[in-house]
Coordinates of C-alpha atoms in Angstrom, one line a residue:
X1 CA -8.3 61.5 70.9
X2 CA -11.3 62.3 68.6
X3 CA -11.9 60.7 66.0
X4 CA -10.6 61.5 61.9
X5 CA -13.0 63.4 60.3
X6 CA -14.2 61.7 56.9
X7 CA -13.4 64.0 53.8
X8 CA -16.9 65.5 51.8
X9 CA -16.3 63.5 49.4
X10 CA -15.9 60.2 51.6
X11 CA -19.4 60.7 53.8
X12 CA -21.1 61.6 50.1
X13 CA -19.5 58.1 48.5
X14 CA -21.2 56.6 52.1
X15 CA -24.3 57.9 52.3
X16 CA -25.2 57.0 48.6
X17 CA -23.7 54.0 48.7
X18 CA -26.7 53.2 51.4
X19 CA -28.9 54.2 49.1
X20 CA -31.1 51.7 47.1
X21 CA -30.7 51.3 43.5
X22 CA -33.5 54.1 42.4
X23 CA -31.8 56.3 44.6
X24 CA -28.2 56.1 43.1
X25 CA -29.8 56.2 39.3
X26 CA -32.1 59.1 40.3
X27 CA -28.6 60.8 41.5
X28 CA -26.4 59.6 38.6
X29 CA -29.2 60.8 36.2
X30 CA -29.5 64.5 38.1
X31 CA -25.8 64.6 37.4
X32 CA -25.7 63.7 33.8
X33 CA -28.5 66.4 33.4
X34 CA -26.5 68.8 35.0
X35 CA -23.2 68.3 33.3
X36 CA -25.0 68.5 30.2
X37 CA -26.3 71.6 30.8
X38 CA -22.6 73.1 31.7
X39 CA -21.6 71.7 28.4
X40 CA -24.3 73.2 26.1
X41 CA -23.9 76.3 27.6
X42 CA -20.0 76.5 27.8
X43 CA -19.2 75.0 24.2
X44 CA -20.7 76.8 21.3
X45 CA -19.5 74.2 18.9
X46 CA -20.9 70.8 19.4
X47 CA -18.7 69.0 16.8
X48 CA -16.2 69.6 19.8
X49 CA -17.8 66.6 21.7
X50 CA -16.7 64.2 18.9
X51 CA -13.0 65.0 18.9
X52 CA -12.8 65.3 23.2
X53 CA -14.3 61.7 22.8
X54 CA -11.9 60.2 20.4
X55 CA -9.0 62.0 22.0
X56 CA -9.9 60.6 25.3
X57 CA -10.5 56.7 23.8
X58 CA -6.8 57.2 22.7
X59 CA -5.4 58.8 25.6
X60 CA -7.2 55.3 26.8
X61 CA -5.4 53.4 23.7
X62 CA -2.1 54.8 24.8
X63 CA -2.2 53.9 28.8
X64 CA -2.9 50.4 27.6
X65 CA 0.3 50.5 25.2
X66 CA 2.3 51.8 28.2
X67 CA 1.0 48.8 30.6
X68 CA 1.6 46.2 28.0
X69 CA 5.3 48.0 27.2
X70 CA 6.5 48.6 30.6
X71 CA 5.3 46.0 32.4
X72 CA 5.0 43.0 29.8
X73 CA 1.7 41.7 31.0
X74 CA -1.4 41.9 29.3
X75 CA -3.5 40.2 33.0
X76 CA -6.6 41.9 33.7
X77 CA -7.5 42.7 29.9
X78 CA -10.2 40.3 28.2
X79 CA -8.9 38.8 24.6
X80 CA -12.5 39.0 23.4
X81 CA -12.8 42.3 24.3
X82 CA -9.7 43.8 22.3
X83 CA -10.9 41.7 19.3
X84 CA -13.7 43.0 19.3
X85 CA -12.4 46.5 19.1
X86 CA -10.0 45.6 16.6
X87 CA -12.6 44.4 14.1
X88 CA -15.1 47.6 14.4
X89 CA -12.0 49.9 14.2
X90 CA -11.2 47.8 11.1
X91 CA -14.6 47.8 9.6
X92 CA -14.2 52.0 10.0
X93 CA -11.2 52.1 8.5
X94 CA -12.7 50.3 5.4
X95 CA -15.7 52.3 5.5
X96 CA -13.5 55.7 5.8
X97 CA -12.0 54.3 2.4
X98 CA -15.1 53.7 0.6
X99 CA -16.7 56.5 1.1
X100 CA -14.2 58.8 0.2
X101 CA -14.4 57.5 -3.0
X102 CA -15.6 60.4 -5.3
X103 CA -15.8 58.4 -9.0
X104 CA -18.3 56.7 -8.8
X105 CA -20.6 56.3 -12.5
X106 CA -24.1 57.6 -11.9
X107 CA -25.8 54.5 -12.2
X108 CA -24.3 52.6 -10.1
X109 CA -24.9 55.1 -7.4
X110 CA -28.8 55.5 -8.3
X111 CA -29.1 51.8 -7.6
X112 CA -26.5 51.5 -4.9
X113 CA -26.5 54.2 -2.8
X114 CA -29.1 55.7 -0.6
X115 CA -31.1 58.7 -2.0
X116 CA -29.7 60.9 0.3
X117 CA -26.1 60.3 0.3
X118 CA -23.5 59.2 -1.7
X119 CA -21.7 56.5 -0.1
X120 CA -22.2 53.0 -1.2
X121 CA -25.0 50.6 0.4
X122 CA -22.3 48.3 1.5
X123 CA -20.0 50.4 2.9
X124 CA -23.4 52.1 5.8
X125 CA -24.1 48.5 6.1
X126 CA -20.8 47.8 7.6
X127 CA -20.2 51.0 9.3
X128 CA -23.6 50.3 11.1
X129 CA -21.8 46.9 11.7
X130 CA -19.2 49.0 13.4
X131 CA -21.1 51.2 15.4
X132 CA -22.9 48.1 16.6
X133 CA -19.5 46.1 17.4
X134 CA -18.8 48.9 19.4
X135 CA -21.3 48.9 22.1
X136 CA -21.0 45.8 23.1
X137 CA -17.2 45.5 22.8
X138 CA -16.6 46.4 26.4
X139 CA -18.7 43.6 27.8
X140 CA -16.0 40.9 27.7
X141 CA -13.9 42.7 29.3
X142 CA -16.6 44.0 32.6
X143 CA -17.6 40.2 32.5
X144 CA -13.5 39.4 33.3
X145 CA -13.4 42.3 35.9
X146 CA -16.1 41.8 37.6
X147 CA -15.3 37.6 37.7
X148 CA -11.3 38.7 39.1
X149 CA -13.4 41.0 41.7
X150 CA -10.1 43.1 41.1
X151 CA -8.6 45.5 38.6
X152 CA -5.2 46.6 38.7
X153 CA -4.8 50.5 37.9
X154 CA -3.8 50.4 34.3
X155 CA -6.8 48.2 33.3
X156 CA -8.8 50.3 35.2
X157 CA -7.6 53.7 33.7
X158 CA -8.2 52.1 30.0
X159 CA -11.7 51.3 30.6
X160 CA -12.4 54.6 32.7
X161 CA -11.6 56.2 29.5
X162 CA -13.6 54.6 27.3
X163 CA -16.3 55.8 30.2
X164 CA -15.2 59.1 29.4
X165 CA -14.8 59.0 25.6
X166 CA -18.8 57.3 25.6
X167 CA -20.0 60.3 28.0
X168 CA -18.7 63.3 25.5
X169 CA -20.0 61.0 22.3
X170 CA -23.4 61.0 24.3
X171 CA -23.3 64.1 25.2
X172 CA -22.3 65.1 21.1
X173 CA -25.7 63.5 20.0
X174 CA -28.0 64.5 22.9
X175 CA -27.4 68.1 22.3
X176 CA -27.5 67.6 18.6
X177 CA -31.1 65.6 18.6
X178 CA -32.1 69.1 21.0
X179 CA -30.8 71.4 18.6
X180 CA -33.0 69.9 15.3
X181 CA -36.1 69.0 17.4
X182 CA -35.7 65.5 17.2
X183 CA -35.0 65.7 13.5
X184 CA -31.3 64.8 13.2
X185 CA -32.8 61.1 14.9
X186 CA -34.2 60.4 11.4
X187 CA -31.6 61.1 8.6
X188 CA -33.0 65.0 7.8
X189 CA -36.4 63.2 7.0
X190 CA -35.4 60.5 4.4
X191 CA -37.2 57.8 5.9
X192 CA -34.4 55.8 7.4
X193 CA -33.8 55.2 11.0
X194 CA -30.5 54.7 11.0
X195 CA -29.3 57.7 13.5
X196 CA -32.4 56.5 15.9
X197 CA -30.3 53.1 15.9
X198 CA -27.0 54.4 16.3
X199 CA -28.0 56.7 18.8
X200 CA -29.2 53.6 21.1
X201 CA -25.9 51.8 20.5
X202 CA -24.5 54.8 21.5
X203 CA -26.8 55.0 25.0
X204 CA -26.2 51.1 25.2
X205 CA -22.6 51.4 25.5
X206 CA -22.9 54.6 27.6
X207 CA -24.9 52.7 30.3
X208 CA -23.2 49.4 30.5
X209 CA -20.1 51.5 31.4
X210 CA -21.7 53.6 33.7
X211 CA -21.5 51.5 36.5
X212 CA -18.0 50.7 36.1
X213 CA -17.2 54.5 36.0
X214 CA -19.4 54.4 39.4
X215 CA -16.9 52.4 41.2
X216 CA -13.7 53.7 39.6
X217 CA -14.4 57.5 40.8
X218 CA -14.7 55.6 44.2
X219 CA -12.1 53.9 44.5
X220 CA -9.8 56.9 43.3
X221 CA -11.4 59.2 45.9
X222 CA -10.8 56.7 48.8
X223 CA -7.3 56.4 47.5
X224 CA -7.3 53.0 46.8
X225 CA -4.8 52.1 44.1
X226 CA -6.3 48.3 43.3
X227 CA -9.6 48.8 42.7
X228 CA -12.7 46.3 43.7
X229 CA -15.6 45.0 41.5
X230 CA -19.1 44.0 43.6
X231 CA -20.2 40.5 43.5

């Protein structure tokens, strides 16, 4: 009897899993490009990006409620990890409250508030705190997976997720830095740098869970319901 042929998708997981590193980021890259492309072309409005990535981090949310409901375990999920989230979602929160504060006496917000907004000093300072908490949340939780070697489904599918929800947020400020020139990096010109930062917490957090996403796509091609961390 012959032997089973290998699916596409199989002998393309093999033959780039030969690959060295350079390789495998030059590919990765190629496909990022490429997918951003599709998007720019296919969705006229880029605001759309932010709502498919928060959607997606709580479709992520919600398959971590069902594993923790149905099946009364929280193994596999890092403590620090889920702390960590639960203080930058906090710090939001707060924020959100703040600035939608609209009574604010004028002097107070000459002295307090940046020139070209209205929000209060204290309340950017801890949303920046937020955004910063955020991209590095995740790395408690790839430092426990990758120390269990394996990650049962549900874990995996929650942190898949947030690889999903990170590639749309990307993709939201890419295309908006290409639509001003580079401008909307630098506040519409007031100085700050602000955006520059949050745009690298933003390609921090895309990257650290890019190789994660790597091996989760796979795993779910081969079929493999447990999926394996490398050493």
């Amino acid at each position: 009897m012959g032997r089973k042929r290998s699916s596409p998708v199989n002998v393309l997981f093999g033959w780039l899993r030969k690959q060295n590193m350079k390789i495998k980021i030059f590919v990765g890259v190629t496909i990022g490009l490429f997918a951003l492309i599709a998007l720019k072309f296919t969705v006229k409005n880029h605001n759309h990006f932010f709502v498919a990535s928060e959607a997606v981090h709580v479709a992520g949310i919600l398959v971590l409620i069902y594993k923790l409901t149905t099946q009364k375990t929280c193994s596999g999920l890092s403590l620090k990890s889920q702390e960590l989230t639960a203080m930058f979602l906090a710090v939001r929160l707060f924020c959100s409250t703040l600035m939608e504060e609209k009574v604010v006496p004028s002097a107070i917000l000459a002295v307090a508030i940046h020139p070209s907004t209205r929000h209060f000093r204290v309340a950017r300072i801890l949303w920046a705190l937020g955004g910063y908490m955020e991209a590095v949340s995740v790395l408690p939780q790839l430092h426990l997976m990758r120390n269990a070697k394996m990650v049962e489904p549900f874990t995996a599918h929650y942190v898949f997720a947030l690889g999903v929800s990170r590639f749309f947020s990307c993709a939201h400020w890419i295309l908006q830095i290409y639509e001003t020139g580079g401008g909307y990096l630098y506040l519409v010109g007031s100085g700050y740098f602000w955006f520059l930062a949050a745009f690298l917490a933003e390609m921090v957090q895309t990257f650290i869970l890019t190789d994660f996403c790597y091996y989760y796509m796979k795993s779910f091609m081969q079929g493999q319901l447990i999926m394996k961390m490398p050493v």
